[in-house]
Coordinates of C-alpha atoms in Angstrom, one line a residue:
Chain A
X1 CA 35.8 -32.1 -21.7
X2 CA 36.6 -28.7 -21.5
X3 CA 33.1 -27.9 -22.9
X4 CA 31.5 -29.6 -19.9
X5 CA 33.7 -27.7 -17.7
X6 CA 32.4 -24.5 -19.1
X7 CA 29.1 -25.5 -18.2
X8 CA 29.7 -26.2 -14.9
X9 CA 31.1 -22.7 -14.3
X10 CA 28.5 -21.1 -16.3
X11 CA 25.8 -22.6 -14.2
X12 CA 27.4 -21.8 -11.0
X13 CA 27.7 -18.0 -12.2
X14 CA 24.1 -18.0 -13.4
X15 CA 22.8 -19.8 -10.0
X16 CA 25.2 -16.9 -7.7
X17 CA 23.8 -14.3 -9.9
X18 CA 20.4 -15.1 -10.0
X19 CA 20.2 -15.5 -6.0
X20 CA 21.9 -11.9 -5.5
X21 CA 19.2 -10.8 -7.4
X22 CA 16.5 -12.5 -6.4
X23 CA 17.6 -11.6 -2.4
X24 CA 17.7 -8.0 -3.5
X25 CA 13.8 -7.8 -5.5
X26 CA 12.6 -9.9 -2.3
X27 CA 14.2 -8.0 0.4
X28 CA 15.4 -9.6 3.6
X29 CA 12.9 -12.0 4.9
X30 CA 13.1 -13.3 8.5
X31 CA 10.8 -15.0 10.5
X32 CA 10.3 -11.3 12.7
X33 CA 9.2 -9.5 9.8
X34 CA 6.5 -11.7 9.0
X35 CA 5.3 -12.0 12.8
X36 CA 5.3 -7.9 12.8
X37 CA 3.1 -8.0 9.6
X38 CA 0.4 -10.4 11.4
X39 CA 0.7 -8.3 14.5
X40 CA 0.2 -5.0 12.0
X41 CA -3.0 -7.4 10.5
X42 CA -4.3 -7.7 13.5
X43 CA -3.7 -4.1 15.3
X44 CA -5.5 -3.3 12.0
X45 CA -8.5 -5.5 12.7
X46 CA -7.6 -7.3 10.0
X47 CA -8.4 -11.1 9.1
X48 CA -6.6 -13.6 7.4
X49 CA -7.6 -12.8 3.7
X50 CA -10.9 -14.7 2.5
X51 CA -10.9 -16.3 -0.4
X52 CA -13.1 -19.1 -1.9
X53 CA -16.4 -19.4 -3.4
X54 CA -20.2 -18.6 -2.5
X55 CA -23.5 -19.4 -3.9
X56 CA -27.0 -17.8 -3.3
X57 CA -30.0 -18.5 -4.3
X58 CA -33.8 -18.1 -3.2
X59 CA -36.5 -15.4 -3.2
X60 CA -36.5 -12.7 -6.0
X61 CA -37.5 -10.4 -3.5
X62 CA -34.2 -10.9 -1.6
X63 CA -32.3 -10.9 -4.6
X64 CA -31.3 -7.4 -5.5
X65 CA -30.1 -7.2 -1.8
X66 CA -27.9 -10.2 -2.2
X67 CA -26.4 -9.1 -5.5
X68 CA -25.6 -5.7 -4.7
X69 CA -24.2 -6.6 -1.8
X70 CA -22.2 -9.7 -3.3
X71 CA -20.9 -6.8 -6.2
X72 CA -19.2 -4.9 -3.0
X73 CA -18.0 -7.9 -1.1
X74 CA -16.4 -9.1 -4.0
X75 CA -14.8 -5.6 -4.5
X76 CA -13.4 -5.9 -0.9
X77 CA -12.4 -9.5 -1.1
X78 CA -10.8 -9.8 -4.8
X79 CA -10.4 -13.6 -4.1
X80 CA -14.1 -14.7 -3.2
X81 CA -16.0 -15.3 -6.0
X82 CA -19.9 -14.9 -5.0
X83 CA -22.7 -15.9 -7.6
X84 CA -26.7 -15.1 -7.2
X85 CA -29.6 -16.3 -8.3
X86 CA -33.2 -16.7 -8.3
X87 CA -35.8 -19.3 -7.9
X88 CA -38.1 -18.2 -5.1
X89 CA -38.4 -18.5 -1.4
X90 CA -39.2 -21.8 -1.5
X91 CA -36.3 -22.8 -3.9
X92 CA -34.1 -21.0 -1.4
X93 CA -35.2 -22.9 1.7
X94 CA -35.1 -26.3 0.1
X95 CA -31.6 -25.7 -1.6
X96 CA -30.1 -24.3 1.3
X97 CA -31.4 -27.2 3.6
X98 CA -30.2 -29.9 0.9
X99 CA -26.7 -28.0 1.0
X100 CA -27.2 -27.8 -2.8
X101 CA -26.3 -23.6 -2.4
X102 CA -24.3 -22.0 0.6
X103 CA -26.9 -19.1 1.6
X104 CA -30.6 -19.4 0.8
X105 CA -33.0 -16.8 1.0
X106 CA -36.6 -16.6 1.6
X107 CA -39.0 -13.2 2.0
X108 CA -41.1 -15.2 4.2
X109 CA -40.8 -17.2 7.5
X110 CA -40.1 -20.8 7.2
X111 CA -42.7 -23.2 7.4
X112 CA -42.9 -25.8 10.1
X113 CA -42.9 -28.4 7.3
X114 CA -39.8 -27.1 6.3
X115 CA -37.8 -27.4 9.6
X116 CA -39.3 -30.8 9.5
X117 CA -37.3 -31.7 6.3
X118 CA -34.7 -29.3 7.2
X119 CA -34.2 -29.2 11.0
X120 CA -30.6 -27.6 10.5
X121 CA -31.4 -24.5 8.8
X122 CA -30.0 -21.0 10.6
X123 CA -31.8 -18.1 9.8
X124 CA -30.9 -14.7 9.7
X125 CA -32.7 -11.5 9.3
X126 CA -30.9 -9.4 6.5
X127 CA -33.9 -6.6 6.1
X128 CA -37.3 -5.6 6.5
X129 CA -39.7 -5.1 3.7
X130 CA -43.4 -4.8 3.0
X131 CA -45.9 -5.4 0.5
X132 CA -47.3 -2.9 -2.0
X133 CA -50.2 -2.8 -4.1
X134 CA -49.0 -1.3 -7.6
X135 CA -50.9 1.0 -10.5
X136 CA -49.5 2.3 -13.9
X137 CA -48.8 5.8 -14.1
X138 CA -51.5 6.8 -16.7
X139 CA -54.1 5.0 -15.0
X140 CA -56.5 8.4 -13.7
X141 CA -56.3 6.9 -10.1
X142 CA -52.7 7.1 -10.0
X143 CA -50.8 9.1 -7.4
X144 CA -54.4 9.1 -5.1
X145 CA -55.5 5.3 -5.2
X146 CA -56.2 4.6 -1.4
X147 CA -57.7 1.2 -0.7
X148 CA -59.4 -0.4 2.4
X149 CA -57.8 -3.8 3.1
X150 CA -61.2 -4.8 2.6
X151 CA -61.3 -3.7 -1.0
X152 CA -57.9 -4.9 -1.7
X153 CA -59.4 -8.6 -1.0
X154 CA -62.4 -7.8 -3.0
X155 CA -60.5 -6.7 -5.9
X156 CA -57.7 -9.3 -5.9
X157 CA -60.5 -12.2 -5.2
X158 CA -62.8 -10.8 -8.3
X159 CA -65.8 -9.5 -6.0
X160 CA -64.4 -6.0 -7.3
X161 CA -63.9 -6.2 -11.2
X162 CA -64.7 -2.7 -12.7
X163 CA -62.0 0.6 -12.0
X164 CA -65.5 2.3 -12.0
X165 CA -66.4 0.4 -8.3
X166 CA -63.6 2.4 -6.8
X167 CA -63.7 5.7 -8.6
X168 CA -62.0 4.8 -12.0
X169 CA -62.7 4.4 -15.5
X170 CA -65.5 2.2 -16.7
X171 CA -63.1 -0.8 -17.5
X172 CA -61.8 -4.0 -16.3
X173 CA -59.5 -4.0 -13.2
X174 CA -56.6 -6.7 -14.9
X175 CA -55.5 -8.7 -11.9
X176 CA -52.0 -10.2 -11.2
X177 CA -51.1 -12.3 -8.9
X178 CA -47.7 -14.3 -8.3
X179 CA -47.4 -18.1 -8.2
X180 CA -48.1 -20.6 -5.5
X181 CA -45.3 -20.8 -3.1
X182 CA -43.8 -17.1 -3.9
X183 CA -42.8 -15.6 -0.2
X184 CA -44.8 -12.5 -1.5
X185 CA -47.7 -14.1 -2.3
X186 CA -47.7 -15.8 1.1
X187 CA -47.5 -12.3 2.8
X188 CA -50.5 -10.6 0.7
X189 CA -52.5 -13.5 1.3
X190 CA -51.9 -13.3 5.3
X191 CA -52.1 -9.6 5.5
X192 CA -54.4 -8.9 2.4
X193 CA -56.7 -11.4 1.4
X194 CA -59.0 -12.0 4.5
X195 CA -59.1 -15.7 4.2
X196 CA -60.6 -15.6 0.3
X197 CA -59.1 -17.2 -2.6
X198 CA -57.4 -15.2 -5.9
X199 CA -59.6 -14.7 -8.6
X200 CA -59.4 -17.4 -11.4
X201 CA -58.7 -15.0 -13.8
X202 CA -56.0 -13.5 -12.2
X203 CA -52.8 -13.2 -14.1
X204 CA -49.9 -15.4 -12.5
X205 CA -46.4 -14.0 -12.8
X206 CA -43.5 -15.7 -11.7
X207 CA -41.4 -12.7 -10.2
X208 CA -41.8 -9.6 -8.8
X209 CA -39.6 -8.2 -11.8
X210 CA -42.4 -9.4 -14.3
X211 CA -45.6 -8.1 -11.7
X212 CA -44.1 -4.5 -12.4
X213 CA -43.4 -5.3 -16.4
X214 CA -46.8 -6.0 -16.7
X215 CA -48.3 -3.0 -14.7
X216 CA -45.9 -0.8 -16.1
X217 CA -47.2 -2.0 -19.8
X218 CA -50.8 -1.6 -19.1
X219 CA -52.7 1.2 -17.3
X220 CA -55.6 -1.1 -16.6
X221 CA -53.5 -3.7 -14.6
X222 CA -53.4 -3.7 -10.8
X223 CA -50.5 -6.0 -9.2
X224 CA -48.4 -6.1 -5.7
X225 CA -44.9 -6.7 -5.3
X226 CA -42.0 -5.8 -2.6
X227 CA -41.6 -2.2 -1.7
X228 CA -37.7 -3.1 -3.6
X229 CA -39.2 -3.0 -7.0
X230 CA -41.2 0.3 -6.5
X231 CA -39.9 2.7 -9.0
X232 CA -40.9 5.6 -11.4
X233 CA -42.3 2.7 -14.0
X234 CA -45.3 1.6 -11.4
X235 CA -47.5 4.1 -8.6
X236 CA -47.8 2.4 -5.1
X237 CA -51.6 3.1 -4.0
X238 CA -52.1 4.0 -0.2
X239 CA -54.0 1.4 1.9
X240 CA -56.3 2.8 4.4
X241 CA -55.2 6.2 4.0
X242 CA -51.7 5.3 4.4
X243 CA -49.2 5.6 1.9
X244 CA -46.8 2.6 0.8
X245 CA -43.7 4.6 2.0
X246 CA -40.7 2.8 4.2
X247 CA -41.6 5.3 7.4
X248 CA -45.0 4.6 7.3
X249 CA -44.1 0.6 7.3
X250 CA -41.1 1.5 10.2
X251 CA -44.1 3.6 12.1
X252 CA -46.5 0.6 12.2
X253 CA -49.3 2.5 10.5
X254 CA -48.6 0.6 6.9
X255 CA -50.7 -2.7 7.4
X256 CA -48.0 -5.1 5.7
X257 CA -44.4 -5.9 7.0
X258 CA -42.3 -8.9 6.9
X259 CA -38.8 -9.8 7.4
X260 CA -36.4 -11.0 4.4
X261 CA -34.3 -14.1 5.6
X262 CA -30.9 -15.6 4.5
X263 CA -30.3 -19.4 5.8
X264 CA -27.3 -21.5 6.3
X265 CA -27.4 -25.3 6.7
X266 CA -25.9 -25.6 10.3
X267 CA -23.9 -22.9 11.5
X268 CA -22.2 -20.8 8.4
X269 CA -18.6 -21.4 7.3
X270 CA -16.2 -18.4 8.0
X271 CA -17.1 -17.3 4.6
X272 CA -20.6 -17.5 4.8
X273 CA -20.6 -15.9 8.0
X274 CA -18.6 -13.0 6.8
X275 CA -20.8 -12.2 3.6
X276 CA -24.1 -12.3 6.4
X277 CA -22.2 -10.2 8.6
X278 CA -21.7 -7.9 5.8
X279 CA -25.5 -7.5 4.3
X280 CA -26.0 -7.1 8.4
X281 CA -23.1 -4.6 8.7
X282 CA -23.7 -0.7 8.3
X283 CA -22.8 -0.9 5.0
X284 CA -24.9 -3.6 3.9
X285 CA -27.8 -2.3 5.5
X286 CA -26.9 1.1 3.6
X287 CA -27.2 -1.0 0.5
X288 CA -31.0 -2.4 1.7
X289 CA -31.9 0.9 2.3
X290 CA -30.7 2.5 -1.1
X291 CA -32.8 -0.3 -2.9
X292 CA -36.1 0.4 -1.3
X293 CA -36.2 -1.7 1.5
X294 CA -36.0 -1.4 5.1
X295 CA -32.8 -1.9 7.4
X296 CA -33.4 -4.4 10.5
X297 CA -32.1 -1.4 12.9
Chain B
X1 CA -10.3 -56.8 -36.8
X2 CA -9.3 -56.0 -33.5
X3 CA -9.1 -52.4 -33.4
X4 CA -12.4 -52.7 -34.9
X5 CA -14.0 -54.7 -32.2
X6 CA -12.6 -51.7 -29.8
X7 CA -14.2 -49.1 -32.0
X8 CA -17.4 -50.9 -32.4
X9 CA -17.7 -51.2 -28.7
X10 CA -17.2 -47.4 -28.3
X11 CA -19.5 -46.6 -30.7
X12 CA -21.7 -48.8 -28.9
X13 CA -21.4 -47.5 -25.6
X14 CA -22.1 -43.7 -27.1
X15 CA -25.3 -45.2 -28.9
X16 CA -26.7 -46.7 -25.8
X17 CA -26.1 -43.8 -24.1
X18 CA -28.8 -41.8 -25.3
X19 CA -31.1 -44.9 -24.9
X20 CA -30.3 -44.9 -21.3
X21 CA -30.9 -41.4 -20.4
X22 CA -34.0 -41.6 -21.8
X23 CA -35.3 -44.8 -20.1
X24 CA -33.9 -43.0 -17.0
X25 CA -36.1 -39.7 -17.1
X26 CA -39.0 -42.1 -18.4
X27 CA -38.7 -44.3 -14.9
X28 CA -38.2 -40.8 -13.0
X29 CA -40.8 -39.0 -14.1
X30 CA -43.7 -41.8 -13.7
X31 CA -41.8 -42.7 -10.2
X32 CA -42.2 -39.1 -9.2
X33 CA -45.4 -38.5 -10.7
X34 CA -47.5 -41.9 -10.7
X35 CA -49.4 -41.2 -7.2
X36 CA -51.5 -38.1 -9.0
X37 CA -51.8 -39.7 -12.5
X38 CA -55.4 -40.7 -11.7
X39 CA -58.6 -39.9 -14.1
X40 CA -59.3 -37.1 -11.6
X41 CA -55.9 -35.3 -12.2
X42 CA -56.7 -35.6 -15.9
X43 CA -60.2 -34.9 -16.0
X44 CA -60.7 -32.5 -12.8
X45 CA -61.6 -28.8 -13.7
X46 CA -59.7 -26.9 -11.2
X47 CA -56.0 -26.4 -10.0
X48 CA -55.5 -24.8 -7.0
X49 CA -52.3 -26.2 -5.2
X50 CA -52.6 -24.6 -2.3
X51 CA -56.6 -26.1 -1.5
X52 CA -55.1 -29.4 -2.9
X53 CA -57.0 -29.3 -5.7
X54 CA -55.0 -30.7 -9.0
X55 CA -57.0 -31.1 -12.1
X56 CA -55.4 -30.6 -15.3
X57 CA -58.0 -30.7 -18.1
X58 CA -58.2 -27.2 -18.4
X59 CA -54.8 -26.6 -19.1
X60 CA -54.5 -29.8 -21.8
X61 CA -57.6 -28.3 -23.6
X62 CA -55.6 -24.5 -23.5
X63 CA -52.6 -26.6 -24.4
X64 CA -54.0 -27.9 -27.2
X65 CA -56.4 -25.0 -28.4
X66 CA -52.6 -22.6 -28.6
X67 CA -50.7 -25.6 -30.4
X68 CA -53.7 -26.3 -33.2
X69 CA -54.1 -23.1 -33.6
X70 CA -50.1 -22.4 -33.7
X71 CA -49.9 -25.4 -36.4
X72 CA -52.9 -24.3 -38.5
X73 CA -51.2 -20.7 -39.2
X74 CA -47.6 -22.2 -39.6
X75 CA -49.2 -24.3 -42.2
X76 CA -51.2 -21.7 -43.7
X77 CA -47.9 -19.8 -44.3
X78 CA -45.4 -22.6 -44.3
X79 CA -46.4 -25.0 -46.9
X80 CA -47.1 -22.6 -50.1
X81 CA -43.6 -21.0 -48.7
X82 CA -42.2 -24.6 -49.2
X83 CA -43.9 -24.9 -52.6
X84 CA -42.7 -21.9 -53.9
X85 CA -39.1 -22.2 -52.8
X86 CA -38.8 -25.7 -54.2
X87 CA -40.7 -25.6 -57.5
X88 CA -41.2 -21.9 -58.6
X89 CA -38.6 -19.8 -56.7
X90 CA -35.1 -18.3 -58.7
X91 CA -32.4 -19.7 -57.7
X92 CA -30.9 -16.2 -56.1
X93 CA -34.1 -15.8 -54.2
X94 CA -34.3 -18.9 -52.8
X95 CA -31.1 -18.4 -51.1
X96 CA -32.1 -15.3 -49.5
X97 CA -35.1 -16.9 -48.0
X98 CA -33.6 -20.2 -46.8
X99 CA -31.1 -18.7 -45.0
X100 CA -33.2 -15.7 -43.5
X101 CA -35.3 -18.9 -42.7
X102 CA -32.2 -20.6 -40.9
X103 CA -31.5 -16.9 -38.9
X104 CA -35.3 -17.8 -37.5
X105 CA -34.3 -21.2 -36.0
X106 CA -31.1 -19.7 -34.1
X107 CA -33.4 -16.8 -32.4
X108 CA -33.5 -18.0 -28.6
X109 CA -37.0 -18.8 -27.3
X110 CA -37.4 -16.2 -24.6
X111 CA -36.1 -13.1 -26.9
X112 CA -39.4 -14.3 -29.3
X113 CA -41.1 -14.3 -26.2
X114 CA -39.8 -11.1 -25.1
X115 CA -40.6 -9.7 -28.4
X116 CA -44.4 -11.2 -28.1
X117 CA -44.6 -9.5 -24.6
X118 CA -43.4 -6.0 -25.4
X119 CA -44.7 -5.6 -29.2
X120 CA -47.3 -8.4 -29.7
X121 CA -49.6 -8.4 -26.3
X122 CA -49.8 -4.4 -26.4
X123 CA -50.8 -4.3 -29.8
X124 CA -53.6 -7.1 -29.5
X125 CA -54.8 -5.1 -26.4
X126 CA -55.5 -1.8 -28.3
X127 CA -56.2 -3.0 -32.1
X128 CA -58.5 -6.6 -31.1
X129 CA -59.5 -6.0 -27.1
X130 CA -59.1 -7.9 -24.2
X131 CA -56.1 -8.2 -22.1
X132 CA -53.7 -8.9 -24.8
X133 CA -52.1 -12.0 -23.3
X134 CA -54.3 -14.6 -25.0
X135 CA -54.7 -17.9 -26.9
X136 CA -54.4 -15.4 -30.3
X137 CA -51.1 -14.3 -28.8
X138 CA -49.7 -17.5 -28.5
X139 CA -50.7 -18.7 -32.2
X140 CA -48.6 -16.4 -33.6
X141 CA -45.7 -16.7 -31.3
X142 CA -45.5 -20.2 -31.3
X143 CA -46.4 -20.2 -35.2
X144 CA -43.3 -17.9 -35.9
X145 CA -41.4 -20.5 -33.9
X146 CA -42.6 -23.7 -35.7
X147 CA -42.8 -21.9 -39.1
X148 CA -38.9 -22.4 -40.2
X149 CA -38.8 -26.4 -39.3
X150 CA -42.1 -26.5 -41.4
X151 CA -40.7 -25.0 -44.4
X152 CA -37.4 -26.5 -44.0
X153 CA -39.1 -30.2 -44.0
X154 CA -41.4 -29.7 -46.2
X155 CA -39.4 -28.1 -49.0
X156 CA -36.7 -31.2 -48.4
X157 CA -39.8 -33.9 -49.3
X158 CA -40.9 -31.7 -52.0
X159 CA -37.2 -31.5 -53.3
X160 CA -37.2 -35.3 -52.9
X161 CA -39.7 -36.1 -55.6
X162 CA -37.6 -37.4 -58.5
X163 CA -37.1 -35.2 -61.4
X164 CA -38.2 -37.9 -63.8
X165 CA -41.9 -37.2 -62.4
X166 CA -41.7 -33.9 -63.1
X167 CA -40.4 -34.2 -66.8
X168 CA -43.2 -37.0 -67.4
X169 CA -46.1 -34.5 -66.5
X170 CA -44.6 -31.7 -68.1
X171 CA -44.1 -33.9 -71.3
X172 CA -47.6 -35.1 -71.2
X173 CA -48.7 -31.3 -71.3
X174 CA -49.3 -30.3 -68.1
X175 CA -48.8 -27.2 -67.0
X176 CA -46.4 -26.3 -64.1
X177 CA -48.8 -25.8 -61.5
X178 CA -51.0 -28.9 -62.6
X179 CA -47.5 -30.9 -62.6
X180 CA -47.1 -29.5 -58.8
X181 CA -50.3 -30.0 -57.5
X182 CA -51.0 -33.4 -59.5
X183 CA -47.9 -35.0 -58.9
X184 CA -45.1 -33.5 -57.2
X185 CA -47.7 -32.8 -53.8
X186 CA -49.4 -36.5 -54.1
X187 CA -45.4 -37.7 -54.2
X188 CA -44.5 -35.6 -51.4
X189 CA -47.5 -35.6 -49.1
X190 CA -46.1 -37.9 -46.3
X191 CA -43.5 -36.0 -45.7
X192 CA -45.2 -32.9 -45.4
X193 CA -47.4 -34.7 -42.9
X194 CA -44.5 -35.6 -40.9
X195 CA -42.9 -32.1 -41.0
X196 CA -46.7 -30.9 -39.8
X197 CA -46.8 -33.8 -36.8
X198 CA -43.1 -32.6 -36.1
X199 CA -44.1 -28.8 -35.8
X200 CA -46.9 -30.1 -33.5
X201 CA -44.6 -32.1 -31.1
X202 CA -42.0 -28.9 -31.4
X203 CA -45.1 -26.7 -30.1
X204 CA -46.6 -28.9 -27.2
X205 CA -42.9 -28.8 -25.7
X206 CA -42.2 -25.1 -26.1
X207 CA -42.1 -23.4 -22.8
X208 CA -40.6 -20.0 -22.4
X209 CA -42.2 -18.1 -25.5
X210 CA -45.6 -19.1 -24.7
X211 CA -45.2 -18.7 -20.7
X212 CA -44.5 -14.7 -21.7
X213 CA -48.1 -14.3 -23.8
X214 CA -50.9 -16.8 -23.0
X215 CA -51.7 -15.0 -19.6
X216 CA -51.5 -18.2 -17.1
X217 CA -54.7 -17.2 -15.1
X218 CA -54.3 -18.2 -11.5
X219 CA -57.0 -20.9 -12.0
X220 CA -57.3 -21.9 -15.6
X221 CA -60.8 -22.5 -17.2
X222 CA -61.4 -24.1 -20.4
X223 CA -61.4 -21.3 -23.0
X224 CA -64.2 -20.1 -25.0
X225 CA -62.7 -17.6 -27.1
X226 CA -59.2 -16.5 -28.8
X227 CA -58.8 -13.8 -26.6
X228 CA -59.1 -16.1 -23.5
X229 CA -56.0 -16.4 -21.4
X230 CA -54.5 -20.0 -20.8
X231 CA -52.0 -21.9 -19.5
X232 CA -49.8 -24.2 -21.1
X233 CA -49.1 -28.0 -19.3
X234 CA -45.2 -26.5 -20.1
X235 CA -46.1 -23.0 -18.3
X236 CA -47.4 -24.5 -15.3
X237 CA -44.1 -26.4 -14.8
X238 CA -42.1 -23.9 -15.1
X239 CA -43.6 -21.0 -13.2
X240 CA -44.4 -23.2 -10.6
X241 CA -41.5 -26.0 -10.1
X242 CA -39.2 -23.6 -8.2
X243 CA -41.6 -22.8 -5.4
X244 CA -43.2 -25.8 -5.1
X245 CA -42.3 -27.6 -1.9
X246 CA -40.2 -30.4 -2.0
X247 CA -41.9 -34.3 -1.7
X248 CA -45.4 -32.3 -1.7
X249 CA -48.1 -33.5 -3.4
X250 CA -48.0 -30.4 -5.4
X251 CA -44.5 -31.1 -6.8
X252 CA -45.5 -34.8 -7.7
X253 CA -48.3 -33.1 -9.6
X254 CA -46.2 -31.4 -11.2
X255 CA -44.1 -34.2 -12.5
X256 CA -47.2 -35.6 -13.3
X257 CA -48.2 -32.9 -15.9
X258 CA -44.5 -34.0 -17.1
X259 CA -45.6 -37.7 -17.6
X260 CA -48.7 -36.2 -19.7
X261 CA -46.5 -34.1 -21.9
X262 CA -43.9 -36.5 -22.1
X263 CA -46.5 -39.2 -23.2
X264 CA -48.5 -36.6 -25.8
X265 CA -45.3 -35.7 -27.5
X266 CA -44.1 -39.4 -27.5
X267 CA -47.1 -40.5 -29.1
X268 CA -47.0 -37.6 -32.1
X269 CA -43.2 -38.8 -32.7
X270 CA -44.4 -42.3 -33.5
X271 CA -47.1 -41.2 -35.7
X272 CA -44.3 -39.2 -37.5
X273 CA -42.5 -41.9 -37.8
X274 CA -45.5 -44.3 -39.3
X275 CA -45.9 -41.7 -41.3
X276 CA -42.5 -41.6 -42.9
X277 CA -42.3 -45.2 -42.9
X278 CA -44.9 -45.8 -44.8
X279 CA -43.4 -43.6 -47.2
X280 CA -41.0 -45.1 -47.8
X281 CA -42.7 -49.0 -48.2
X282 CA -44.7 -47.0 -51.1

C-alpha cells in the first residue's frame, strides 16, 4: 500500500518538475507569437520551408548546370534533396513526359513527334549555348585553326580526310561524333553539316565528356562539344574567322547558337517551380556563366 | 510433414521466380523487337537510324571478330596457366596465383575499360598504328576479363580427374608431362571445352569495357584488319538506347539487337551444357 502511494507521489513530483523545466526551456508559446513569426517571415519575403526530393535527368550538356545549381539549392534548402543524372536529350524529354523524373533537360528544341507523345510538357529556357569544334592543344594548328562552315561539313562528312588539306601535318583527321539522338549532334547537323551525312568511320562517343577526353588524348582528333565543356585540355577552333567565345555568340557573329531547356509534366509543382526559378535567377545564371554557357538575359 | 510441405512450396516459389523472370524478359524482348527482326535487319550492311537503315551484319561480324580473338588469346594464356596450377605448381605458388586471379574477377568492367582507354589505346596508337581504338584493343581487354573464369573452371576440371588415373599412368613408367598430356588433359577435355564456351558467352555479353576501346564508328563496316574499329552488339544498345525516341523504329531495332544477342548467348550456353552432360554420360 505505502509503496504504491510513494510511487504516485514520485510520479506527480516528476510530472510537475518536467513540465516546469519544459516550460522554461521552450519559453512561453502563444498564438500571438506564431502569428508574429509568420508576419516576420512574410516581411522578409521568406516562404514556408521547402521540403521533398527532386529528380532531374537528360542532356549531358545541361547536366553541369543542373548539378551545380542543385548543390547550391540544397545548401539553401536543407530539407530538399535533388538528384541529377545524365541520359541525353531524348531521355530527358521522355522521362519528364512520362513522369519518371520531375524535371527533364534537353539541349535541343522539342520535336513535333515528342509533343504528340507528351502534349502536357511545359518547357523553360535555362541557358543559351553553342557548339565548338575542338582540337588537341598539341596539334600544330591548335590556337590558329580557322575553318569555314563548308570545310567543317567536308571534314565531318569525310570529304576532307587529311590535316594537310587544311594546313596541318600529313596525317588522317580522326573525326569523332556524338551518337544518334544527341541534342548536341542534332544542333551540329542543323548548323554545320549542310545536309551531309557523317563519315562512316567517325568514332561515336556517347557524351560531351568523352568527346573532350578523346580529343585531349589524341593530337590528330577533331570533335565538337558544348561550350560548357571547353577547358584547358582542348583548344576551340574559329569558324569563318570568328573565335568560339561567348561574346561572339551573343553578338551573332559565331554561327551556331541554341537554347538549353528544362521540362516539367504539366505546370510545375512548387518545389519544381522553385528550382527552375532558381536556375533562371541571377544567382543561377551566374552559375551558367561560370560554367562557360551563356545566360538567358 | 506439414512444415516440410510449406517449406517445399516456398522453395518452389523462389526457384520458379528466376524461370518466370527469364520467360518475361524473353517475351518482352521479342514483343519489342520482332517487328524489325527480318533478314534485311540481320544481313543489312548499313546501320544509320536517322536514314531509316537498320542493318546489323557488320556489327555481328565485328562482335564475332572481337570475341573470337579474345577467346583465342585467353585460351593461349589460360589453359597453360590452369595446367600449371593443377599439375606442376607448389602449393604456396598456387595460392598466390589463385588469389590474384580471383582479384581480377572483382574488378568492375568499367575500370578495366578505363585502363584500356587511357593506357592500352594510346599505346597501340603510338606503337602499332591506327587510332588505337581497334579490334586489337578489344581483344586484349576482353581476354583479360574472361581469363580468370577460364583459368578457374579449367583448373577445377583438371583437378577433378581422379588421382588414381595419374598414379596408374606414372606406375606404367610415364613421365609427369606424358601423364598430363595423355591422361589428365583428355579426361578433363570436356570441362575445358565448357570453360571456353562459357568464356565466349561472357565475352559476347560484355559491354562497358569493350565499348570504351573498340571505337564504335558512326556507320560500322565489315572489318578487314585488327586495327579496324568495330561496333559490338552490346555497345550499340548501350550508346544509343537512352537517346532513341520512345516507340520509334530505332528503339525497336535496339530491342531486336538484344534478341539477337540473347539468342547467340543462349545457344552458346546450350552447347556448354551439352558438352558438360556428355562428359557425365561417359
